[in-house]
Short mmCIF file of C-alpha atoms in Angstrom, two decimals:
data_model
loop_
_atom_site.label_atom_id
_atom_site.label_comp_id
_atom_site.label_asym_id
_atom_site.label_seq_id
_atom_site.Cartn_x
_atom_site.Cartn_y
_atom_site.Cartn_z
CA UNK A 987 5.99 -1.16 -12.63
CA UNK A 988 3.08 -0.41 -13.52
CA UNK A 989 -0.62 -1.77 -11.63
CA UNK A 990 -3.95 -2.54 -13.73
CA UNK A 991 -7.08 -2.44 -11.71
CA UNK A 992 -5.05 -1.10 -9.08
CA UNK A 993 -8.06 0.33 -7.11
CA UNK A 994 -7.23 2.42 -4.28
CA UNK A 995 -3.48 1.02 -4.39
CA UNK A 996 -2.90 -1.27 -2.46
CA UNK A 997 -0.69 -3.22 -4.83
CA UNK A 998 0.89 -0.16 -5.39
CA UNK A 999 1.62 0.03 -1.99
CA UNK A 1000 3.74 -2.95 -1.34
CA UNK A 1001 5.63 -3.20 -4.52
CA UNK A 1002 6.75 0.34 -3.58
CA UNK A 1003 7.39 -0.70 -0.49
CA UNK A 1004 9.64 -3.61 -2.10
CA UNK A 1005 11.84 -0.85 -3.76
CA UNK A 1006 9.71 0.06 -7.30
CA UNK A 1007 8.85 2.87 -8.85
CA UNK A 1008 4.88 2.51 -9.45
CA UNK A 1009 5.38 5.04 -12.52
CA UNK A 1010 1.33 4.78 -13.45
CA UNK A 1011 -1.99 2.60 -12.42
CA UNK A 1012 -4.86 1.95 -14.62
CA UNK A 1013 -8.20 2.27 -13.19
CA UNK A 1014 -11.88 2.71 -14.60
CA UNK A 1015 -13.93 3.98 -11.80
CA UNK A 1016 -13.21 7.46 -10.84
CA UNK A 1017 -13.68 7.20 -7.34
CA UNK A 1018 -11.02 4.88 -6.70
CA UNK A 1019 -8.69 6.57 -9.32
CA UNK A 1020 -8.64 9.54 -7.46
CA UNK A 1021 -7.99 7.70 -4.27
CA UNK A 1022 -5.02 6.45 -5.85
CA UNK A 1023 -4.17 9.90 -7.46
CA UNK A 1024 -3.99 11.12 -3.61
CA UNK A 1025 -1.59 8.32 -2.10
CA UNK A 1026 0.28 8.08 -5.29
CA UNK A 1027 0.82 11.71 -6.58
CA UNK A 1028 3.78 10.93 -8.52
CA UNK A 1029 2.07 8.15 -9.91
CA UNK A 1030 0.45 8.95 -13.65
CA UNK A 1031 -3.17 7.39 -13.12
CA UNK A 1032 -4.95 6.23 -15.99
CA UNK A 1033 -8.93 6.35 -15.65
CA UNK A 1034 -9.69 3.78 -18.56
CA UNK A 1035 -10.82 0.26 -18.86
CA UNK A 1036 -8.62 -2.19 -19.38
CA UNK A 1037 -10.15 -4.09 -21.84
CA UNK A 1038 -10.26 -0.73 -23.95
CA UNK A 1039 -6.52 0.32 -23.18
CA UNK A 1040 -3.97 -0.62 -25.90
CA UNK A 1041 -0.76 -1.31 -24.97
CA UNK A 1042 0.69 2.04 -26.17
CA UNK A 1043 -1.80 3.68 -23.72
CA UNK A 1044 0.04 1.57 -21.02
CA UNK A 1045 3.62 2.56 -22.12
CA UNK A 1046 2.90 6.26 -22.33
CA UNK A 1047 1.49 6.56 -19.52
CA UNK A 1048 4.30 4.92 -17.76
CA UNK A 1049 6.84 7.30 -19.64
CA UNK A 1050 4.70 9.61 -18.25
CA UNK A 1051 5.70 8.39 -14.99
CA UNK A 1052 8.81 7.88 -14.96
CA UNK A 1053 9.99 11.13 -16.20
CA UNK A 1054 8.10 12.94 -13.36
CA UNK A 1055 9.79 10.69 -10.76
CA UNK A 1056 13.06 10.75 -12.35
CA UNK A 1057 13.52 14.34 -14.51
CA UNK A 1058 16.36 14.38 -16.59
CA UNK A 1059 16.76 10.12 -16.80
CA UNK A 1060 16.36 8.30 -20.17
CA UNK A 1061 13.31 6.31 -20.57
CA UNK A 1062 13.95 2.40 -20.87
CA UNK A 1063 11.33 2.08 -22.74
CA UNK A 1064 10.03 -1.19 -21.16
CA UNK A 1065 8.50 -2.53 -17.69
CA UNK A 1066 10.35 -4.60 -15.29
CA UNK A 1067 6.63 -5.45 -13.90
CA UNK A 1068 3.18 -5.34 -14.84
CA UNK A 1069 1.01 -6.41 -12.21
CA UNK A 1070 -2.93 -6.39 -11.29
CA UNK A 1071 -5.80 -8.16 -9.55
CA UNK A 1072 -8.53 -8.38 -12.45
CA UNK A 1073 -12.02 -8.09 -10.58
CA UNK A 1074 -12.77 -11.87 -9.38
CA UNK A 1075 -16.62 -11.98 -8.68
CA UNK A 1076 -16.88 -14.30 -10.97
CA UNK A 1077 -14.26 -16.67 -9.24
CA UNK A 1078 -15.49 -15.60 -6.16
CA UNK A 1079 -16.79 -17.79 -2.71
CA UNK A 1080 -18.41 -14.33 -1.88
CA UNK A 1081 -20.15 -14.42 -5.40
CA UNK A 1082 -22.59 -16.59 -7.58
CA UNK A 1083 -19.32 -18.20 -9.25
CA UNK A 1084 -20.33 -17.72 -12.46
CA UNK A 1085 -18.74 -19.25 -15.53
CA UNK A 1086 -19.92 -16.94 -18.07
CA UNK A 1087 -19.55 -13.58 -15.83
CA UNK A 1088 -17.81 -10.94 -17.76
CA UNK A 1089 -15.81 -9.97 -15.39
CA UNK A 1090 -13.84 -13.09 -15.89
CA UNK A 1091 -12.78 -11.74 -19.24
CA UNK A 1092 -10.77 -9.13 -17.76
CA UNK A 1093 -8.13 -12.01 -16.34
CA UNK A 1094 -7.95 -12.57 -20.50
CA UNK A 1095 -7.20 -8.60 -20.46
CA UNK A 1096 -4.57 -8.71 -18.18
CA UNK A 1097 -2.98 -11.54 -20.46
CA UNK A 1098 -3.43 -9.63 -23.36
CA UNK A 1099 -1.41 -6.88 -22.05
CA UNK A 1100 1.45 -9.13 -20.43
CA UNK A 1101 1.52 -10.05 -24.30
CA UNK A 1102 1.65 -6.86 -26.01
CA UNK A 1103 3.93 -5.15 -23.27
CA UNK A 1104 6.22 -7.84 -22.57
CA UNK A 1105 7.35 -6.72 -19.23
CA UNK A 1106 10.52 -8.05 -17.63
CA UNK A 1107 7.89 -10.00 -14.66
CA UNK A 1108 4.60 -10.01 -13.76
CA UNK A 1109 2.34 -10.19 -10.80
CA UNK A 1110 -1.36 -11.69 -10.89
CA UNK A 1111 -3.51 -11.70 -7.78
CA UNK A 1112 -6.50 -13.70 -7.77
CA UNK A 1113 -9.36 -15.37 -5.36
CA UNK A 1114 -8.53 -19.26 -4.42
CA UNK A 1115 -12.07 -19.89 -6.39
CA UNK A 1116 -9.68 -19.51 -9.55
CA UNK A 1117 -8.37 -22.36 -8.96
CA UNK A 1118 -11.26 -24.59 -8.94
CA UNK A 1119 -12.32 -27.41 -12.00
CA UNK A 1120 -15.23 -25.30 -13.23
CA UNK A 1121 -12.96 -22.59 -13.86
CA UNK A 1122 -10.54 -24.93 -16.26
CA UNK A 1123 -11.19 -23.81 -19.27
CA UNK A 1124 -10.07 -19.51 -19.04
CA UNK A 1125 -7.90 -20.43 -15.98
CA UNK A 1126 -6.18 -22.91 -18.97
CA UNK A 1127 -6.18 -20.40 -21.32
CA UNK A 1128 -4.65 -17.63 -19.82
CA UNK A 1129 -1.75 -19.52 -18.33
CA UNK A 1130 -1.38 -21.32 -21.51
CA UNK A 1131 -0.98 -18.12 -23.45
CA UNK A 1132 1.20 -16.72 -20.71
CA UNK A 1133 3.66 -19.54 -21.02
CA UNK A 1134 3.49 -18.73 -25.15
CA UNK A 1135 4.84 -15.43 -24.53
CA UNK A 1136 7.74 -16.65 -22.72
CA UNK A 1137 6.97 -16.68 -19.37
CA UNK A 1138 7.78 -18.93 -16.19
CA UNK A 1139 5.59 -19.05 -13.80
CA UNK A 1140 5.28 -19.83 -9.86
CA UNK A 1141 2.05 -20.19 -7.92
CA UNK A 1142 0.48 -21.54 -10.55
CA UNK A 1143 -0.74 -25.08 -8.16
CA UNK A 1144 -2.13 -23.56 -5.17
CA UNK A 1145 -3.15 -20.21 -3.16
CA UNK A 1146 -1.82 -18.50 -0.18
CA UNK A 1147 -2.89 -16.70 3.13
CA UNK A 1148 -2.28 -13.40 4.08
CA UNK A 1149 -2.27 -15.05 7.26
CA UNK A 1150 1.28 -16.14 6.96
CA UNK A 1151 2.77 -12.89 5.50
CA UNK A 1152 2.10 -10.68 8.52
CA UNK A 1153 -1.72 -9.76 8.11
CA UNK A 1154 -4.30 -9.99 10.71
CA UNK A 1155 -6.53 -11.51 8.47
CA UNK A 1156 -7.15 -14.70 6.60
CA UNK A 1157 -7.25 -14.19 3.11
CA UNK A 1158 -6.82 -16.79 0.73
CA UNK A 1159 -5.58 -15.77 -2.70
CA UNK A 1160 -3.89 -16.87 -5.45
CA UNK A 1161 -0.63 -14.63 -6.50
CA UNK A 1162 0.69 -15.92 -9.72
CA UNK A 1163 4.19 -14.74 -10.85
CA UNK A 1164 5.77 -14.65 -13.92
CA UNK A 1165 9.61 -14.03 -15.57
CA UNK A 1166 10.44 -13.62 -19.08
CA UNK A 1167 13.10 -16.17 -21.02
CA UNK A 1168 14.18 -17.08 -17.21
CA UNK A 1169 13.48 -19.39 -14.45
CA UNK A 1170 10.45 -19.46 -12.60
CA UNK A 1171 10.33 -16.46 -9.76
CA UNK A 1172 10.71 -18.05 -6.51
CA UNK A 1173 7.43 -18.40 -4.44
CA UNK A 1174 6.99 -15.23 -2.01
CA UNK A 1175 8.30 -15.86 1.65
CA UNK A 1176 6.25 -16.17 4.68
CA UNK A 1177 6.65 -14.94 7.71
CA UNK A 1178 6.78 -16.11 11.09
CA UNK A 1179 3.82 -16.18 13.48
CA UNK A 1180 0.46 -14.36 13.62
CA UNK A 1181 -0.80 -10.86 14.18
CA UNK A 1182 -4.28 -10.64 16.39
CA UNK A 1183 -6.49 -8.27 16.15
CA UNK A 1184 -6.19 -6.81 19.29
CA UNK A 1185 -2.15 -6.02 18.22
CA UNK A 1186 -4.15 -4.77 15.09
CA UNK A 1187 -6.14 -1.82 16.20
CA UNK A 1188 -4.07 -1.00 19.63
CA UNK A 1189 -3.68 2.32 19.86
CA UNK A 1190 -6.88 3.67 17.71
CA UNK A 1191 -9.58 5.49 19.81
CA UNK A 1192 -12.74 4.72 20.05
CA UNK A 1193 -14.83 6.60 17.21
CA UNK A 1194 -17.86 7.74 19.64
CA UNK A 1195 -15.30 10.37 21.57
CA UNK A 1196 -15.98 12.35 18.80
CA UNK A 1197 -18.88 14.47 17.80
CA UNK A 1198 -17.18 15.49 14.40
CA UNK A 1199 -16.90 11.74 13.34
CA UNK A 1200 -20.49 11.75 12.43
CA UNK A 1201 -20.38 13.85 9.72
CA UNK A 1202 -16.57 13.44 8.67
CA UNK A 1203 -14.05 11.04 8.70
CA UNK A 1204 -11.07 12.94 10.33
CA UNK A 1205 -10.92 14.82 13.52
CA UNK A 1206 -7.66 15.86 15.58
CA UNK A 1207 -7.02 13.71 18.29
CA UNK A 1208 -7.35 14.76 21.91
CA UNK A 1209 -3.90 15.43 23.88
CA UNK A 1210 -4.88 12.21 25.63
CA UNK A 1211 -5.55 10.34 22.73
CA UNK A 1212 -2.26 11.31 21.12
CA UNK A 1213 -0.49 9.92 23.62
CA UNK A 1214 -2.03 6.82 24.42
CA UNK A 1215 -1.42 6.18 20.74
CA UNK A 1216 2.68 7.17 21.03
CA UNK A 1217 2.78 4.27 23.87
CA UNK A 1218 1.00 1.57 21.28
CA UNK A 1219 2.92 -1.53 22.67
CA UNK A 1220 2.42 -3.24 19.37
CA UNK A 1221 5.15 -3.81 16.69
CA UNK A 1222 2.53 -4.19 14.19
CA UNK A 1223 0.71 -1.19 15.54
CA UNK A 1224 3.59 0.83 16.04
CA UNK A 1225 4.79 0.45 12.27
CA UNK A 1226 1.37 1.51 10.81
CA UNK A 1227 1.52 4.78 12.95
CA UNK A 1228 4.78 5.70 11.59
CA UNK A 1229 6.48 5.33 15.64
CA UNK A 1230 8.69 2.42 14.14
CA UNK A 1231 10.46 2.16 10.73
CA UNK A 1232 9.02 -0.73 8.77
CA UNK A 1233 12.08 -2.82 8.36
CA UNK A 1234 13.40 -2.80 4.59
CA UNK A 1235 11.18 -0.18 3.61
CA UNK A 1236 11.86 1.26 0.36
CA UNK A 1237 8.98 3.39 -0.28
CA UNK A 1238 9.02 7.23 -0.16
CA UNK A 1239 8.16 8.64 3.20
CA UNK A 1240 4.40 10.37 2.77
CA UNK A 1241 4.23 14.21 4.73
CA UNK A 1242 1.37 13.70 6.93
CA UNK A 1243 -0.71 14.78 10.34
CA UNK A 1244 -0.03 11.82 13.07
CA UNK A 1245 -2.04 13.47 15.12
CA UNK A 1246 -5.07 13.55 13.03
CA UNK A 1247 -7.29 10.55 12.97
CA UNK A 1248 -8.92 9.75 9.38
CA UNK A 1249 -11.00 7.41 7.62
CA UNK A 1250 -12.91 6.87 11.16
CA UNK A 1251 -16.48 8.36 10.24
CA UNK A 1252 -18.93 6.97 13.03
CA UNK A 1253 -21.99 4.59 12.34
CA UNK A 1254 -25.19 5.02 13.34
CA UNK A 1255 -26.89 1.69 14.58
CA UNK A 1256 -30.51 1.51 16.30
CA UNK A 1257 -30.87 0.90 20.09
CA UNK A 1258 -32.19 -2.82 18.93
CA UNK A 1259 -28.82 -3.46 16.28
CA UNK A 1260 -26.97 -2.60 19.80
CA UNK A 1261 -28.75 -4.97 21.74
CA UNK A 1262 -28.11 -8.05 19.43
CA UNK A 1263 -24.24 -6.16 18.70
CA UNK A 1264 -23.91 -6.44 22.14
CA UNK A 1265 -25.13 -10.74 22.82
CA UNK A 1266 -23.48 -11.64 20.13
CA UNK A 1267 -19.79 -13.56 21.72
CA UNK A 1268 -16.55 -12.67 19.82
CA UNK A 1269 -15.46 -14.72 17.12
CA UNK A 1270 -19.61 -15.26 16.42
CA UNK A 1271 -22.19 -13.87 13.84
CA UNK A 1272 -24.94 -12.00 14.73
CA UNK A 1273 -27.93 -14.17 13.99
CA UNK A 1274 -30.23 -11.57 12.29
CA UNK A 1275 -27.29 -9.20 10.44
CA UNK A 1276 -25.18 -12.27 9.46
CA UNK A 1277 -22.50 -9.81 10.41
CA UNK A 1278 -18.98 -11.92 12.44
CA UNK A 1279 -17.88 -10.06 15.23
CA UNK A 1280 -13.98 -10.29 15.48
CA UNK A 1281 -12.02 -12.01 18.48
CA UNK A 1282 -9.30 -10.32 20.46
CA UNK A 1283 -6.66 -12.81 20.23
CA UNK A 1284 -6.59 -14.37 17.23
CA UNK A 1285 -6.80 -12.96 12.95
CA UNK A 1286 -9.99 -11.94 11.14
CA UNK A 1287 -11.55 -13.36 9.17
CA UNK A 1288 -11.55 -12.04 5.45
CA UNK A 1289 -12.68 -8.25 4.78
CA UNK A 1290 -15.24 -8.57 1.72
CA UNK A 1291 -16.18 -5.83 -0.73
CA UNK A 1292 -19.93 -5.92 -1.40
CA UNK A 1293 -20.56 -5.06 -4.73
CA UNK A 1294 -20.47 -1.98 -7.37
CA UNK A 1295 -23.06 -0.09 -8.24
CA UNK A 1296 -22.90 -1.61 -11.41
CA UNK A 1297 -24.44 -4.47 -9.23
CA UNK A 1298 -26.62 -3.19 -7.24
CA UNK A 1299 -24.42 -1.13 -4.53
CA UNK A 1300 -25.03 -3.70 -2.28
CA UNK A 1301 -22.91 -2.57 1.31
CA UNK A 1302 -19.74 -4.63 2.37
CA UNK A 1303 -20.60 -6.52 5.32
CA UNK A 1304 -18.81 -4.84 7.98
CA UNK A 1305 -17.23 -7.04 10.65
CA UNK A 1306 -18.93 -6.10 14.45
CA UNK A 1307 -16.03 -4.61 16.86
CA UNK A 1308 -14.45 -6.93 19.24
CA UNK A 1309 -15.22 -4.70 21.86
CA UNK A 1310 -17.73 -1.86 21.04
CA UNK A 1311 -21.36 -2.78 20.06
CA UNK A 1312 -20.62 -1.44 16.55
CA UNK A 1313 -18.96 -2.29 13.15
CA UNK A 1314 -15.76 -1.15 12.33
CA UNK A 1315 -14.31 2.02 11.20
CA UNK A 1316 -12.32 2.07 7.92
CA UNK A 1317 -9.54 2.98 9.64
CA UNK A 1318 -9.83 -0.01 11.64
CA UNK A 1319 -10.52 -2.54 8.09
CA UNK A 1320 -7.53 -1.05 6.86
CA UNK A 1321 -5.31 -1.91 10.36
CA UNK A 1322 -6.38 -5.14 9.79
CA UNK A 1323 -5.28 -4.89 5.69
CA UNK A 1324 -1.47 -3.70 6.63
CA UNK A 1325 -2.70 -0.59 5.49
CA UNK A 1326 -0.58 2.77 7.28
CA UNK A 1327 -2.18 4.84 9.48
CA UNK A 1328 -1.26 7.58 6.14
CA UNK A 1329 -2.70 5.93 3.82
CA UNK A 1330 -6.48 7.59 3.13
CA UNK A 1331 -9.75 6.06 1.46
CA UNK A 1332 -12.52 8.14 0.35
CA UNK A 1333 -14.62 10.00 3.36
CA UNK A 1334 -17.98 7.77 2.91
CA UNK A 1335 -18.39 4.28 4.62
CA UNK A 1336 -19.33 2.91 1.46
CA UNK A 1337 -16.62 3.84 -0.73
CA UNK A 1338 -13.69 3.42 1.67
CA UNK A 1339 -15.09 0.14 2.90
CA UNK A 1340 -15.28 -1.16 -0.41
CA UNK A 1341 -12.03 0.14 -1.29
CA UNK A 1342 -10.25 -1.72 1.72
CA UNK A 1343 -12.37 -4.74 0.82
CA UNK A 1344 -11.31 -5.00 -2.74
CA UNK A 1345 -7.82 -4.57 -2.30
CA UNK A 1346 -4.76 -6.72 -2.01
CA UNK A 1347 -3.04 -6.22 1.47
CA UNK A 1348 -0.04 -4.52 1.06
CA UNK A 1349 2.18 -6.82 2.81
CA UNK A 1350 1.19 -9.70 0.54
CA UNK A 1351 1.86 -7.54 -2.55
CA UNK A 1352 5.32 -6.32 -0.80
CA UNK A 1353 6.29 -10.25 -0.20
CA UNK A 1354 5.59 -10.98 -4.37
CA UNK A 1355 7.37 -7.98 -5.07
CA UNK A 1356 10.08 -9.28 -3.12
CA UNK A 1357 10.35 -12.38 -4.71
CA UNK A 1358 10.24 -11.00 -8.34
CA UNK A 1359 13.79 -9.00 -7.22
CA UNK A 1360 14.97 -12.61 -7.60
CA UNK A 1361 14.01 -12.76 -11.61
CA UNK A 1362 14.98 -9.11 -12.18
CA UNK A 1363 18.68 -9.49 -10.31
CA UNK A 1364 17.83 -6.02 -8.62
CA UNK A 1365 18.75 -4.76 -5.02
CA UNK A 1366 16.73 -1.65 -4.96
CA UNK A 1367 18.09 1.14 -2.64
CA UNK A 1368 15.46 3.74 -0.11
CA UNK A 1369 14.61 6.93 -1.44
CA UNK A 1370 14.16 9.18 1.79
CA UNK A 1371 12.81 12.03 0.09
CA UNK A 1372 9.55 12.55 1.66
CA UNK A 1373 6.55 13.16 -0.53
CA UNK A 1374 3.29 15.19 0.23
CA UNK A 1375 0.28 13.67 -0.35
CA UNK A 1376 -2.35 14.46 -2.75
CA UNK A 1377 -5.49 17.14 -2.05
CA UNK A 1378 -7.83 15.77 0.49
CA UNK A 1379 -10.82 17.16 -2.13
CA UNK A 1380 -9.92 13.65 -4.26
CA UNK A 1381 -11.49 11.92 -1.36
CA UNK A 1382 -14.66 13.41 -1.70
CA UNK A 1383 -15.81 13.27 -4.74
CA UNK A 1384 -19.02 11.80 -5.97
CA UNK A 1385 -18.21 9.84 -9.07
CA UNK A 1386 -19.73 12.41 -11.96
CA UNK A 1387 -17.24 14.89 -10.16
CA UNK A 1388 -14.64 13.17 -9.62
CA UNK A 1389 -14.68 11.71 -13.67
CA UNK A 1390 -13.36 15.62 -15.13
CA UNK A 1391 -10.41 15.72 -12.45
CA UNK A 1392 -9.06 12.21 -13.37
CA UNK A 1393 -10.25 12.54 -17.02
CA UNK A 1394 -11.90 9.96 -17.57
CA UNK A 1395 -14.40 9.03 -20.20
CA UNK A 1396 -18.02 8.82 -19.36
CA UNK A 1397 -18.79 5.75 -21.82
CA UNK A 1398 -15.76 3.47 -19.84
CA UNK A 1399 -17.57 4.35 -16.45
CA UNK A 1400 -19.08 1.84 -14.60
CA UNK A 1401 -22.80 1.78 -14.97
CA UNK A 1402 -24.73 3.77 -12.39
CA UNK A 1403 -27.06 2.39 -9.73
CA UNK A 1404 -30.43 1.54 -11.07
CA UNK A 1405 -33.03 2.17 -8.17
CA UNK A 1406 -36.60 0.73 -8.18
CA UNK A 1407 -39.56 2.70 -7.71
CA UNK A 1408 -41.24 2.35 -4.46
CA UNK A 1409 -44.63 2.17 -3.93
CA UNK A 1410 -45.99 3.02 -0.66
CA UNK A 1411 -50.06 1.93 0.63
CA UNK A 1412 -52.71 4.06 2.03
CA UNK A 1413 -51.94 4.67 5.74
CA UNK A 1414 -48.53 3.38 5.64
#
């Protein structure tokens, strides 16, 4: 398989989980490319933009892949899955729904490449807002085209909730799958009941414990820490930690520090911000922040993105703690993603909130991955060998330094923040 736009991976993440072999990810912003490169290091990542990647590009890197996962193997010379969630401001509730935005062009791209590549299946991940009558016209198009090359498609009529495949979070999206010169792949299947947020984060710390968090995002839990955390009473907890198996796993084990808590870099809010934190009831937004603060007992609601600095770099809207007068870690975004305590995001807020924001949960992506098996008649087996995870440098870098280590080309970038001046009075 191999993932377009694949961000920090979380796509990745669940069709490996389902039994593939992600051999290589296309993504154009550095940052998140080398996110991926550190999760994924057998993956070949691709730092290009899709609507400027041919399809050979595709297929070589993927032979790339392949023959690092599996030396010595013949190439098949063709995908069993190409799969991607094409940026979806433009379809977006969270955004100014835009008919002409260019980012709904790349859904076009992703088309273009099911085309040329003619993989086996495909995945598409979208916002619900694609869906909607204004949106007829590319929506139309790119199914139209889709069906053209041969394809059958499910999911096609309506969205679905992360809600009802194991996440603590509602999450409406559209997952639209496709199999060539076959039936129609079977819808993914839901699961039963829902996880709270509480279940979510048991077992993480609280961030202000530790002095180190303010100026990184890891620190070495205390003895006491460590083993309130090995006696996390929740299932869902428990699995993200690594103290249960995930059942049906297929993904290869990541080498890793348990005891070492990441992506938790502390906050600073002002004495007021903790005042109105702190009257503001669970399951409520704060008045003057607009910011929700989650309940105990029941889901989030959905983790947004904010926006690129191509943009404006404006910050993801953090969701208030359900029981500290503070926003969330992005440790804690990511329990509530179905992201594994493993799995790392780049050390600023910004970046790894964004990251977890703008990415498909993993368990969604495993249950589509799942259901594509069906099409492709395979019963994938575990690979136990455990893998080591990339350099913790990749989640560092600035984007200028991170764009020589994942090679890629300045003019596919995306455009750099624009500032205004400011202009400050006499005496003020």
């Amino acid at each position: 398989v191999v993932d377009l736009f694949s961000g920090a991976g979380g796509m990745s993440l669940g069709f490996e989980q389902a039994g593939y072999d992600v051999v290589a990810a296309v993504e154009y912003d550095p940052v998140h490319a080398a996110t991926h490169a550190f999760n994924f290091p057998e993956c070949e990542v691709l730092c290009r933009d899709v609507s400027k990647v041919s399809a050979a590009d595709v297929l070589a890197a993927a032979e790339r892949g392949f023959k690092h996962l599996h030396p010595g193997v013949p190439w098949p010379s063709r995908l069993d899955a190409l799969i991607g969630g094409p940026p979806c401001q433009g379809f977006s509730a969270g955004g100014k729904r835009e008919r002409d935005d260019e980012r709904n062009d790349l859904l076009l791209e992703f088309v273009r490449l099911v085309e040329e590549l003619q993989p086996r299946t495909f995945c598409l991940e979208n916002v619900a807002g694609l869906l909607e009558a204004k949106f007829d016209d590319v929506r139309e198009d790119a199914f139209a085209r889709l069906r053209k090359a041969g394809y059958s498609m499910s999911g096609t009529d309506k969205p679905v909730n992360s809600l009802n495949f194991g996440v603590p979070q509602s999450r409406r999206r559209v997952i639209v799958l496709g199999a060539h010169d076959s039936d129609a792949p079977a819808r993914p299947v839901t699961v039963e009941g829902e996880v709270s947020v509480q279940e979510a984060l048991d077992g993480l710390p609280s961030p202000a414990a530790y002095a180190a968090l303010l100026n990184s995002d890891e620190v070495e839990l205390t003895h006491q820490d460590a083993k309130r955390r090995a006696e996390t009473s929740s299932a869902y907890a428990r699995r993200l930690t690594g103290l249960e198996p995930l059942p049906n796993d297929k993904s290869r084990p990541r080498l890793w520090n348990p005891s070492l808590l990441t992506g938790s870099r502390r906050t600073i809010h002002t004495t007021e911000t903790i005042q109105r934190f702190a009257s503001t009831d669970r399951g409520a937004v704060e008045p003057k922040s607009r910011l929700y603060r989650l309940p105990l007992d029941g889901p989030s609601r959905t983790l947004r993105a904010g926006t690129g600095s191509e943009r404006g770099a404006h910050t993801s809207p953090r969701p208030i703690h359900p029981q500290e007068d503070r926003v969330v870690t992005v440790r804690e975004a990511a329990r509530l993603h179905g992201y594994p305590d493993w799995f790392r995001f780049h050390t600023t807020n910004w970046h790894g909130h964004r990251q977890v924001g703008n990415s498909v949960p993993p368990p969604l992506a495993r249950a589509a991955a799942t259901a594509l098996l069906g099409s492709l008649g395979y019963s994938p087996v575990a690979l136990r060998a455990a893998v080591p995870l990339g350099h913790v440098s990749l989640l560092a870098l600035s984007r200028s330094k991170a764009q020589p280590v994942v090679d890629a080309l300045v003019e596919q970038m995306p455009a750099t923040r624009t500032r205004k001046p400011v202009i400050r009075l006499a005496g003020s």
